[in-house]
């Protein structure tokens, strides 16, 4: 179980995010649903299994949007999964001072590498979206995410022509192993309007259990693509030299790189 953040930490992080995030309680009635066996998940898993990435790209519009939901459909608690309370020393230190020392690095194949604080990210234009997260373990959960569109960050760092993927490097060693969690998206998915780096969940600072202080939301993709505890974005031409070369922690362990829903 994850240790809840102290209310003092939550308060101070809310304070500096409050310019961006409204503090309305909202009506939270719905729960997380079991979706194993549901048509949508069968479709999702079927499409992952049967279609190659290129084939799906041919039939999926570049800009088609994932479904967005109503506030009344938000789950009271967004079910956490995978790492829920990183124990790495550097991460505990960030939590201890409410992520004031935390920085996001953007580097690799970009004209202008950048380092941004949470406050600087919070000052950028934001997008809020209520979407359904589908985990391959057979559950789904609806939540409201607020964050910086990845497209805006990419516009600032200016990817070089050779850049084909954004790699998301995370802070946590999954299940206490020696490998850091990571993920990657192609440029079409990275510039998609619903691809954001979220710092708030349901009008509050992103909880540690769900990836504080910053996590990816790429809403046309399955749960394992939604990298939590993101520390660094690296633009690359190929991910073959990163970890085991398959483009993500679970991909390195047999999951499909293309996880479009
Ligand atoms: N850094 C990191 N990101 C991660 C994971 C993880 O273990 N570590 N688990 C993935 C999986 S399988 C899922 S379903 C979602 C869970 O997100 P949640 O904890 O907000 O529900 O995060 C994804 N991103
Ligand atoms: Mo998942």
PDB file of C-alpha atoms and ligand atoms in Angstrom:
ATOM      1  CA  UNK A   1       0.000   0.000   0.000  1.00  0.00           C
ATOM      2  CA  UNK A   2       1.173   3.490  -0.691  1.00  0.00           C
ATOM      3  CA  UNK A   3       1.661   5.948   2.119  1.00  0.00           C
ATOM      4  CA  UNK A   4      -0.646   8.926   1.720  1.00  0.00           C
ATOM      5  CA  UNK A   5       0.982  12.304   1.315  1.00  0.00           C
ATOM      6  CA  UNK A   6       0.719  14.570   4.312  1.00  0.00           C
ATOM      7  CA  UNK A   7      -2.030  17.114   4.063  1.00  0.00           C
ATOM      8  CA  UNK A   8       0.630  19.814   4.487  1.00  0.00           C
ATOM      9  CA  UNK A   9       2.406  18.606   1.333  1.00  0.00           C
ATOM     10  CA  UNK A  10      -0.852  18.455  -0.531  1.00  0.00           C
ATOM     11  CA  UNK A  11      -1.787  21.926   0.608  1.00  0.00           C
ATOM     12  CA  UNK A  12       1.403  23.588  -0.484  1.00  0.00           C
ATOM     13  CA  UNK A  13       1.462  21.876  -3.854  1.00  0.00           C
ATOM     14  CA  UNK A  14      -2.163  22.848  -4.370  1.00  0.00           C
ATOM     15  CA  UNK A  15      -1.276  26.415  -3.517  1.00  0.00           C
ATOM     16  CA  UNK A  16       1.168  26.833  -6.333  1.00  0.00           C
ATOM     17  CA  UNK A  17      -0.935  24.883  -8.775  1.00  0.00           C
ATOM     18  CA  UNK A  18      -4.058  26.756  -7.782  1.00  0.00           C
ATOM     19  CA  UNK A  19      -3.663  29.309 -10.549  1.00  0.00           C
ATOM     20  CA  UNK A  20      -4.147  26.509 -13.021  1.00  0.00           C
ATOM     21  CA  UNK A  21      -6.386  24.037 -11.259  1.00  0.00           C
ATOM     22  CA  UNK A  22      -9.786  24.858  -9.847  1.00  0.00           C
ATOM     23  CA  UNK A  23     -10.446  23.420  -6.407  1.00  0.00           C
ATOM     24  CA  UNK A  24     -14.081  22.456  -7.002  1.00  0.00           C
ATOM     25  CA  UNK A  25     -15.030  19.208  -5.308  1.00  0.00           C
ATOM     26  CA  UNK A  26     -17.015  18.003  -8.306  1.00  0.00           C
ATOM     27  CA  UNK A  27     -19.458  15.152  -8.020  1.00  0.00           C
ATOM     28  CA  UNK A  28     -17.643  11.856  -7.750  1.00  0.00           C
ATOM     29  CA  UNK A  29     -20.072   8.990  -7.926  1.00  0.00           C
ATOM     30  CA  UNK A  30     -18.864   6.359 -10.330  1.00  0.00           C
ATOM     31  CA  UNK A  31     -16.237   3.752  -9.488  1.00  0.00           C
ATOM     32  CA  UNK A  32     -13.580   1.838 -11.310  1.00  0.00           C
ATOM     33  CA  UNK A  33     -15.172  -0.864 -13.374  1.00  0.00           C
ATOM     34  CA  UNK A  34     -14.056  -4.323 -14.148  1.00  0.00           C
ATOM     35  CA  UNK A  35     -13.942  -4.471 -17.887  1.00  0.00           C
ATOM     36  CA  UNK A  36     -12.466  -7.869 -18.569  1.00  0.00           C
ATOM     37  CA  UNK A  37     -14.698  -9.493 -21.118  1.00  0.00           C
ATOM     38  CA  UNK A  38     -16.188  -6.184 -22.210  1.00  0.00           C
ATOM     39  CA  UNK A  39     -16.454  -5.488 -25.891  1.00  0.00           C
ATOM     40  CA  UNK A  40     -14.180  -2.461 -25.783  1.00  0.00           C
ATOM     41  CA  UNK A  41     -11.316  -4.323 -24.161  1.00  0.00           C
ATOM     42  CA  UNK A  42     -11.694  -7.283 -26.456  1.00  0.00           C
ATOM     43  CA  UNK A  43     -11.537  -4.828 -29.301  1.00  0.00           C
ATOM     44  CA  UNK A  44      -8.485  -3.136 -27.800  1.00  0.00           C
ATOM     45  CA  UNK A  45      -6.590  -6.319 -27.141  1.00  0.00           C
ATOM     46  CA  UNK A  46      -7.687  -7.789 -30.456  1.00  0.00           C
ATOM     47  CA  UNK A  47      -6.448  -4.764 -32.321  1.00  0.00           C
ATOM     48  CA  UNK A  48      -3.117  -4.948 -30.554  1.00  0.00           C
ATOM     49  CA  UNK A  49      -2.755  -8.586 -31.436  1.00  0.00           C
ATOM     50  CA  UNK A  50      -4.035  -8.592 -34.978  1.00  0.00           C
ATOM     51  CA  UNK A  51      -3.014  -5.321 -36.495  1.00  0.00           C
ATOM     52  CA  UNK A  52       0.470  -4.125 -36.943  1.00  0.00           C
ATOM     53  CA  UNK A  53       1.270  -0.609 -35.924  1.00  0.00           C
ATOM     54  CA  UNK A  54       1.509   0.469 -39.541  1.00  0.00           C
ATOM     55  CA  UNK A  55      -1.839  -1.057 -40.444  1.00  0.00           C
ATOM     56  CA  UNK A  56      -3.533   0.701 -37.556  1.00  0.00           C
ATOM     57  CA  UNK A  57      -1.900   3.964 -38.526  1.00  0.00           C
ATOM     58  CA  UNK A  58      -3.481   3.599 -41.974  1.00  0.00           C
ATOM     59  CA  UNK A  59      -7.000   3.301 -40.597  1.00  0.00           C
ATOM     60  CA  UNK A  60      -6.729   5.599 -37.561  1.00  0.00           C
ATOM     61  CA  UNK A  61      -6.905   9.279 -38.270  1.00  0.00           C
ATOM     62  CA  UNK A  62      -3.926  11.254 -37.030  1.00  0.00           C
ATOM     63  CA  UNK A  63      -6.082  13.473 -34.885  1.00  0.00           C
ATOM     64  CA  UNK A  64      -9.097  11.323 -33.903  1.00  0.00           C
ATOM     65  CA  UNK A  65      -9.924  11.905 -30.242  1.00  0.00           C
ATOM     66  CA  UNK A  66     -10.396   9.368 -27.466  1.00  0.00           C
ATOM     67  CA  UNK A  67     -13.819   9.596 -25.827  1.00  0.00           C
ATOM     68  CA  UNK A  68     -14.145  12.188 -23.064  1.00  0.00           C
ATOM     69  CA  UNK A  69     -16.604  11.801 -20.181  1.00  0.00           C
ATOM     70  CA  UNK A  70     -18.759  13.856 -17.840  1.00  0.00           C
ATOM     71  CA  UNK A  71     -17.689  14.959 -14.359  1.00  0.00           C
ATOM     72  CA  UNK A  72     -20.394  12.723 -12.862  1.00  0.00           C
ATOM     73  CA  UNK A  73     -18.578   9.671 -14.263  1.00  0.00           C
ATOM     74  CA  UNK A  74     -15.270  10.318 -12.469  1.00  0.00           C
ATOM     75  CA  UNK A  75     -14.227   7.524 -10.071  1.00  0.00           C
ATOM     76  CA  UNK A  76     -13.877   8.702  -6.430  1.00  0.00           C
ATOM     77  CA  UNK A  77     -10.409   7.152  -6.242  1.00  0.00           C
ATOM     78  CA  UNK A  78      -8.331   6.578  -9.354  1.00  0.00           C
ATOM     79  CA  UNK A  79      -7.141   3.015  -8.888  1.00  0.00           C
ATOM     80  CA  UNK A  80      -3.323   2.974  -8.655  1.00  0.00           C
ATOM     81  CA  UNK A  81      -1.323   0.197 -10.299  1.00  0.00           C
ATOM     82  CA  UNK A  82       2.302  -0.838 -10.788  1.00  0.00           C
ATOM     83  CA  UNK A  83       4.626   1.329  -8.712  1.00  0.00           C
ATOM     84  CA  UNK A  84       2.538   3.327  -6.230  1.00  0.00           C
ATOM     85  CA  UNK A  85       5.124   4.686  -3.780  1.00  0.00           C
ATOM     86  CA  UNK A  86       8.689   4.912  -5.141  1.00  0.00           C
ATOM     87  CA  UNK A  87      11.332   4.276  -2.454  1.00  0.00           C
ATOM     88  CA  UNK A  88      14.378   5.632  -4.331  1.00  0.00           C
ATOM     89  CA  UNK A  89      16.308   8.122  -2.183  1.00  0.00           C
ATOM     90  CA  UNK A  90      16.092  10.929  -4.728  1.00  0.00           C
ATOM     91  CA  UNK A  91      12.341  10.442  -4.988  1.00  0.00           C
ATOM     92  CA  UNK A  92      11.839  10.477  -1.198  1.00  0.00           C
ATOM     93  CA  UNK A  93      13.831  13.721  -1.100  1.00  0.00           C
ATOM     94  CA  UNK A  94      11.561  15.295  -3.741  1.00  0.00           C
ATOM     95  CA  UNK A  95       8.461  14.231  -1.786  1.00  0.00           C
ATOM     96  CA  UNK A  96       9.967  15.634   1.424  1.00  0.00           C
ATOM     97  CA  UNK A  97      10.118  19.148  -0.001  1.00  0.00           C
ATOM     98  CA  UNK A  98       6.998  18.829  -2.112  1.00  0.00           C
ATOM     99  CA  UNK A  99       8.868  18.565  -5.428  1.00  0.00           C
ATOM    100  CA  UNK A 100      10.375  22.064  -5.184  1.00  0.00           C
ATOM    101  CA  UNK A 101      13.779  20.626  -6.257  1.00  0.00           C
ATOM    102  CA  UNK A 102      12.321  18.322  -8.911  1.00  0.00           C
ATOM    103  CA  UNK A 103      13.064  19.184 -12.559  1.00  0.00           C
ATOM    104  CA  UNK A 104      11.936  17.794 -15.910  1.00  0.00           C
ATOM    105  CA  UNK A 105      14.760  17.419 -18.438  1.00  0.00           C
ATOM    106  CA  UNK A 106      14.065  17.411 -22.180  1.00  0.00           C
ATOM    107  CA  UNK A 107      17.035  16.431 -24.312  1.00  0.00           C
ATOM    108  CA  UNK A 108      18.260  14.164 -27.093  1.00  0.00           C
ATOM    109  CA  UNK A 109      17.530  15.132 -30.711  1.00  0.00           C
ATOM    110  CA  UNK A 110      16.312  18.685 -30.007  1.00  0.00           C
ATOM    111  CA  UNK A 111      17.627  22.109 -30.965  1.00  0.00           C
ATOM    112  CA  UNK A 112      17.123  23.497 -27.495  1.00  0.00           C
ATOM    113  CA  UNK A 113      17.442  21.091 -24.541  1.00  0.00           C
ATOM    114  CA  UNK A 114      15.514  22.310 -21.522  1.00  0.00           C
ATOM    115  CA  UNK A 115      15.073  21.858 -17.790  1.00  0.00           C
ATOM    116  CA  UNK A 116      11.739  22.885 -16.292  1.00  0.00           C
ATOM    117  CA  UNK A 117      10.441  23.109 -12.728  1.00  0.00           C
ATOM    118  CA  UNK A 118       6.927  22.095 -11.775  1.00  0.00           C
ATOM    119  CA  UNK A 119       6.115  25.745 -11.331  1.00  0.00           C
ATOM    120  CA  UNK A 120       7.251  26.559 -14.881  1.00  0.00           C
ATOM    121  CA  UNK A 121       5.159  23.682 -16.236  1.00  0.00           C
ATOM    122  CA  UNK A 122       2.172  24.945 -14.229  1.00  0.00           C
ATOM    123  CA  UNK A 123       2.556  28.393 -15.788  1.00  0.00           C
ATOM    124  CA  UNK A 124       2.217  27.025 -19.344  1.00  0.00           C
ATOM    125  CA  UNK A 125      -1.173  26.710 -21.070  1.00  0.00           C
ATOM    126  CA  UNK A 126      -2.935  23.586 -19.808  1.00  0.00           C
ATOM    127  CA  UNK A 127      -5.489  21.071 -21.023  1.00  0.00           C
ATOM    128  CA  UNK A 128      -8.039  19.253 -18.854  1.00  0.00           C
ATOM    129  CA  UNK A 129      -9.638  16.008 -20.026  1.00  0.00           C
ATOM    130  CA  UNK A 130     -11.896  13.371 -18.439  1.00  0.00           C
ATOM    131  CA  UNK A 131     -10.948  10.033 -19.932  1.00  0.00           C
ATOM    132  CA  UNK A 132     -11.061   6.298 -19.310  1.00  0.00           C
ATOM    133  CA  UNK A 133      -7.876   4.428 -18.493  1.00  0.00           C
ATOM    134  CA  UNK A 134      -7.867   0.804 -19.680  1.00  0.00           C
ATOM    135  CA  UNK A 135      -5.349  -1.547 -18.060  1.00  0.00           C
ATOM    136  CA  UNK A 136      -4.610  -4.867 -19.759  1.00  0.00           C
ATOM    137  CA  UNK A 137      -5.140  -6.571 -16.400  1.00  0.00           C
ATOM    138  CA  UNK A 138      -8.861  -6.080 -17.044  1.00  0.00           C
ATOM    139  CA  UNK A 139      -9.996  -2.942 -15.285  1.00  0.00           C
ATOM    140  CA  UNK A 140     -10.769   0.605 -16.294  1.00  0.00           C
ATOM    141  CA  UNK A 141     -11.112   3.854 -14.408  1.00  0.00           C
ATOM    142  CA  UNK A 142     -12.345   7.331 -15.324  1.00  0.00           C
ATOM    143  CA  UNK A 143     -10.389  10.359 -14.142  1.00  0.00           C
ATOM    144  CA  UNK A 144      -9.888  14.015 -14.924  1.00  0.00           C
ATOM    145  CA  UNK A 145      -6.347  14.989 -15.854  1.00  0.00           C
ATOM    146  CA  UNK A 146      -4.842  18.463 -16.161  1.00  0.00           C
ATOM    147  CA  UNK A 147      -1.440  19.106 -17.635  1.00  0.00           C
ATOM    148  CA  UNK A 148       0.751  20.578 -20.343  1.00  0.00           C
ATOM    149  CA  UNK A 149       0.133  19.408 -23.912  1.00  0.00           C
ATOM    150  CA  UNK A 150       3.269  17.553 -24.998  1.00  0.00           C
ATOM    151  CA  UNK A 151       2.987  19.342 -28.351  1.00  0.00           C
ATOM    152  CA  UNK A 152       3.618  22.697 -26.620  1.00  0.00           C
ATOM    153  CA  UNK A 153       6.764  21.369 -24.940  1.00  0.00           C
ATOM    154  CA  UNK A 154       8.006  19.930 -28.231  1.00  0.00           C
ATOM    155  CA  UNK A 155       7.414  23.290 -29.910  1.00  0.00           C
ATOM    156  CA  UNK A 156       9.694  24.864 -27.307  1.00  0.00           C
ATOM    157  CA  UNK A 157      12.583  22.392 -27.606  1.00  0.00           C
ATOM    158  CA  UNK A 158      12.247  22.050 -31.408  1.00  0.00           C
ATOM    159  CA  UNK A 159      12.860  18.388 -32.340  1.00  0.00           C
ATOM    160  CA  UNK A 160      15.478  17.770 -35.023  1.00  0.00           C
ATOM    161  CA  UNK A 161      14.386  16.167 -38.286  1.00  0.00           C
ATOM    162  CA  UNK A 162      15.815  12.766 -37.276  1.00  0.00           C
ATOM    163  CA  UNK A 163      13.698  12.589 -34.102  1.00  0.00           C
ATOM    164  CA  UNK A 164      11.124   9.793 -34.467  1.00  0.00           C
ATOM    165  CA  UNK A 165      10.162   8.956 -30.875  1.00  0.00           C
ATOM    166  CA  UNK A 166       9.821  10.596 -27.490  1.00  0.00           C
ATOM    167  CA  UNK A 167      11.154   8.357 -24.704  1.00  0.00           C
ATOM    168  CA  UNK A 168       9.714   8.945 -21.215  1.00  0.00           C
ATOM    169  CA  UNK A 169      12.236   8.062 -18.497  1.00  0.00           C
ATOM    170  CA  UNK A 170      10.677   7.454 -15.077  1.00  0.00           C
ATOM    171  CA  UNK A 171      11.980   7.644 -11.508  1.00  0.00           C
ATOM    172  CA  UNK A 172      10.945   4.180 -10.309  1.00  0.00           C
ATOM    173  CA  UNK A 173      12.593   0.774 -10.456  1.00  0.00           C
ATOM    174  CA  UNK A 174       9.516  -1.326 -11.126  1.00  0.00           C
ATOM    175  CA  UNK A 175       8.895  -4.086  -8.562  1.00  0.00           C
ATOM    176  CA  UNK A 176      12.256  -3.370  -6.938  1.00  0.00           C
ATOM    177  CA  UNK A 177      14.192  -4.619  -9.974  1.00  0.00           C
ATOM    178  CA  UNK A 178      17.222  -2.955 -11.529  1.00  0.00           C
ATOM    179  CA  UNK A 179      15.406  -1.398 -14.513  1.00  0.00           C
ATOM    180  CA  UNK A 180      13.792   2.009 -14.462  1.00  0.00           C
ATOM    181  CA  UNK A 181      10.296   2.197 -15.909  1.00  0.00           C
ATOM    182  CA  UNK A 182      10.218   3.852 -19.311  1.00  0.00           C
ATOM    183  CA  UNK A 183       7.929   4.243 -22.292  1.00  0.00           C
ATOM    184  CA  UNK A 184       7.944   5.768 -25.769  1.00  0.00           C
ATOM    185  CA  UNK A 185       5.552   7.302 -28.287  1.00  0.00           C
ATOM    186  CA  UNK A 186       5.957   8.125 -31.962  1.00  0.00           C
ATOM    187  CA  UNK A 187       5.691  11.730 -33.102  1.00  0.00           C
ATOM    188  CA  UNK A 188       2.054  11.422 -34.275  1.00  0.00           C
ATOM    189  CA  UNK A 189       0.968  10.259 -30.825  1.00  0.00           C
ATOM    190  CA  UNK A 190       3.265  12.806 -29.129  1.00  0.00           C
ATOM    191  CA  UNK A 191       1.661  15.750 -30.945  1.00  0.00           C
ATOM    192  CA  UNK A 192      -1.893  14.433 -30.461  1.00  0.00           C
ATOM    193  CA  UNK A 193      -4.067  17.022 -28.650  1.00  0.00           C
ATOM    194  CA  UNK A 194      -4.958  14.585 -25.824  1.00  0.00           C
ATOM    195  CA  UNK A 195      -1.326  13.700 -25.113  1.00  0.00           C
ATOM    196  CA  UNK A 196      -0.427  15.692 -22.011  1.00  0.00           C
ATOM    197  CA  UNK A 197       2.035  15.640 -19.137  1.00  0.00           C
ATOM    198  CA  UNK A 198      -0.382  15.762 -16.219  1.00  0.00           C
ATOM    199  CA  UNK A 199       0.340  17.338 -12.828  1.00  0.00           C
ATOM    200  CA  UNK A 200      -3.227  17.246 -11.504  1.00  0.00           C
ATOM    201  CA  UNK A 201      -5.868  14.548 -11.059  1.00  0.00           C
ATOM    202  CA  UNK A 202      -9.488  15.452 -10.294  1.00  0.00           C
ATOM    203  CA  UNK A 203      -8.673  19.105  -9.481  1.00  0.00           C
ATOM    204  CA  UNK A 204      -5.926  18.248  -6.966  1.00  0.00           C
ATOM    205  CA  UNK A 205      -2.162  17.873  -7.212  1.00  0.00           C
ATOM    206  CA  UNK A 206      -1.309  14.486  -8.742  1.00  0.00           C
ATOM    207  CA  UNK A 207      -1.041  11.947  -5.871  1.00  0.00           C
ATOM    208  CA  UNK A 208       2.187   9.979  -5.406  1.00  0.00           C
ATOM    209  CA  UNK A 209       0.259   6.759  -6.092  1.00  0.00           C
ATOM    210  CA  UNK A 210      -0.661   8.018  -9.569  1.00  0.00           C
ATOM    211  CA  UNK A 211       2.761   9.341 -10.588  1.00  0.00           C
ATOM    212  CA  UNK A 212       3.544  12.644  -8.827  1.00  0.00           C
ATOM    213  CA  UNK A 213       4.662  15.118  -9.772  1.00  0.00           C
ATOM    214  CA  UNK A 214       4.238  14.445 -13.512  1.00  0.00           C
ATOM    215  CA  UNK A 215       2.816  11.600 -15.584  1.00  0.00           C
ATOM    216  CA  UNK A 216       2.018  10.976 -19.196  1.00  0.00           C
ATOM    217  CA  UNK A 217      -1.577  10.732 -20.417  1.00  0.00           C
ATOM    218  CA  UNK A 218      -1.773   9.482 -24.001  1.00  0.00           C
ATOM    219  CA  UNK A 219      -5.459   8.787 -24.185  1.00  0.00           C
ATOM    220  CA  UNK A 220      -5.577   6.586 -27.268  1.00  0.00           C
ATOM    221  CA  UNK A 221      -3.211   4.093 -25.661  1.00  0.00           C
ATOM    222  CA  UNK A 222      -3.490   1.296 -23.072  1.00  0.00           C
ATOM    223  CA  UNK A 223      -2.574   1.742 -19.402  1.00  0.00           C
ATOM    224  CA  UNK A 224       1.042   0.641 -19.482  1.00  0.00           C
ATOM    225  CA  UNK A 225       1.854   3.480 -21.920  1.00  0.00           C
ATOM    226  CA  UNK A 226       0.794   6.075 -19.293  1.00  0.00           C
ATOM    227  CA  UNK A 227       4.250   6.576 -17.741  1.00  0.00           C
ATOM    228  CA  UNK A 228       4.207   7.856 -14.145  1.00  0.00           C
ATOM    229  CA  UNK A 229       7.010   9.668 -12.242  1.00  0.00           C
ATOM    230  CA  UNK A 230       8.344  11.108 -15.523  1.00  0.00           C
ATOM    231  CA  UNK A 231      11.766  12.780 -15.063  1.00  0.00           C
ATOM    232  CA  UNK A 232      13.174  13.059 -18.532  1.00  0.00           C
ATOM    233  CA  UNK A 233      11.968  13.215 -22.118  1.00  0.00           C
ATOM    234  CA  UNK A 234      14.552  12.031 -24.598  1.00  0.00           C
ATOM    235  CA  UNK A 235      14.005  12.472 -28.329  1.00  0.00           C
ATOM    236  CA  UNK A 236      15.528   9.649 -30.309  1.00  0.00           C
ATOM    237  CA  UNK A 237      15.674   8.243 -33.808  1.00  0.00           C
ATOM    238  CA  UNK A 238      15.466   4.668 -32.495  1.00  0.00           C
ATOM    239  CA  UNK A 239      15.016   3.083 -29.071  1.00  0.00           C
ATOM    240  CA  UNK A 240      17.009  -0.038 -29.872  1.00  0.00           C
ATOM    241  CA  UNK A 241      19.883   1.009 -27.585  1.00  0.00           C
ATOM    242  CA  UNK A 242      17.682   1.904 -24.600  1.00  0.00           C
ATOM    243  CA  UNK A 243      17.391  -0.841 -21.955  1.00  0.00           C
ATOM    244  CA  UNK A 244      16.336  -4.046 -23.782  1.00  0.00           C
ATOM    245  CA  UNK A 245      15.475  -2.169 -26.963  1.00  0.00           C
ATOM    246  CA  UNK A 246      11.709  -2.637 -27.275  1.00  0.00           C
ATOM    247  CA  UNK A 247      10.644   0.907 -26.353  1.00  0.00           C
ATOM    248  CA  UNK A 248       9.182   0.345 -22.899  1.00  0.00           C
ATOM    249  CA  UNK A 249       9.434  -1.528 -19.607  1.00  0.00           C
ATOM    250  CA  UNK A 250       6.556  -3.894 -20.421  1.00  0.00           C
ATOM    251  CA  UNK A 251       7.468  -4.008 -24.107  1.00  0.00           C
ATOM    252  CA  UNK A 252      10.883  -5.328 -23.019  1.00  0.00           C
ATOM    253  CA  UNK A 253       8.910  -8.097 -21.262  1.00  0.00           C
ATOM    254  CA  UNK A 254       6.731  -9.067 -24.228  1.00  0.00           C
ATOM    255  CA  UNK A 255       3.938  -6.492 -24.471  1.00  0.00           C
ATOM    256  CA  UNK A 256       3.261  -4.846 -27.821  1.00  0.00           C
ATOM    257  CA  UNK A 257       4.935  -1.485 -28.418  1.00  0.00           C
ATOM    258  CA  UNK A 258       1.861  -0.325 -30.316  1.00  0.00           C
ATOM    259  CA  UNK A 259      -0.889  -0.197 -27.677  1.00  0.00           C
ATOM    260  CA  UNK A 260      -3.541   1.814 -29.514  1.00  0.00           C
ATOM    261  CA  UNK A 261      -7.100   1.381 -28.282  1.00  0.00           C
TER     262      UNK A 261
HETATM  263  N1  LIG B   1       6.649   4.786 -13.797  1.00  0.00           N
HETATM  264  C1  LIG B   1       5.651   3.883 -13.915  1.00  0.00           C
HETATM  265  N2  LIG B   1       4.664   4.157 -14.783  1.00  0.00           N
HETATM  266  C2  LIG B   1       3.645   3.277 -14.938  1.00  0.00           C
HETATM  267  C3  LIG B   1       3.611   2.039 -14.241  1.00  0.00           C
HETATM  268  C4  LIG B   1       4.680   1.777 -13.331  1.00  0.00           C
HETATM  269  O1  LIG B   1       4.748   0.735 -12.646  1.00  0.00           O
HETATM  270  N3  LIG B   1       5.692   2.730 -13.192  1.00  0.00           N
HETATM  271  N4  LIG B   1       2.566   1.145 -14.447  1.00  0.00           N
HETATM  272  C5  LIG B   1       1.767   1.310 -15.690  1.00  0.00           C
HETATM  273  C6  LIG B   1       0.504   0.581 -15.686  1.00  0.00           C
HETATM  274  S1  LIG B   1       0.535  -1.054 -16.102  1.00  0.00           S
HETATM  275  C7  LIG B   1      -0.693   1.215 -15.483  1.00  0.00           C
HETATM  276  S2  LIG B   1      -2.183   0.389 -15.635  1.00  0.00           S
HETATM  277  C8  LIG B   1      -0.741   2.636 -15.100  1.00  0.00           C
HETATM  278  C9  LIG B   1      -1.413   2.806 -13.764  1.00  0.00           C
HETATM  279  O2  LIG B   1      -1.606   4.156 -13.475  1.00  0.00           O
HETATM  280  P1  LIG B   1      -2.282   4.546 -12.115  1.00  0.00           P
HETATM  281  O3  LIG B   1      -1.395   4.063 -11.003  1.00  0.00           O
HETATM  282  O4  LIG B   1      -2.499   6.005 -12.109  1.00  0.00           O
HETATM  283  O5  LIG B   1      -3.603   3.778 -12.103  1.00  0.00           O
HETATM  284  O6  LIG B   1       0.532   3.235 -15.013  1.00  0.00           O
HETATM  285  C10 LIG B   1       1.467   2.781 -15.951  1.00  0.00           C
HETATM  286  N5  LIG B   1       2.659   3.599 -15.798  1.00  0.00           N
HETATM  287 MO1  LIG B   2      -1.648  -1.615 -16.661  1.00  0.00          MO
END
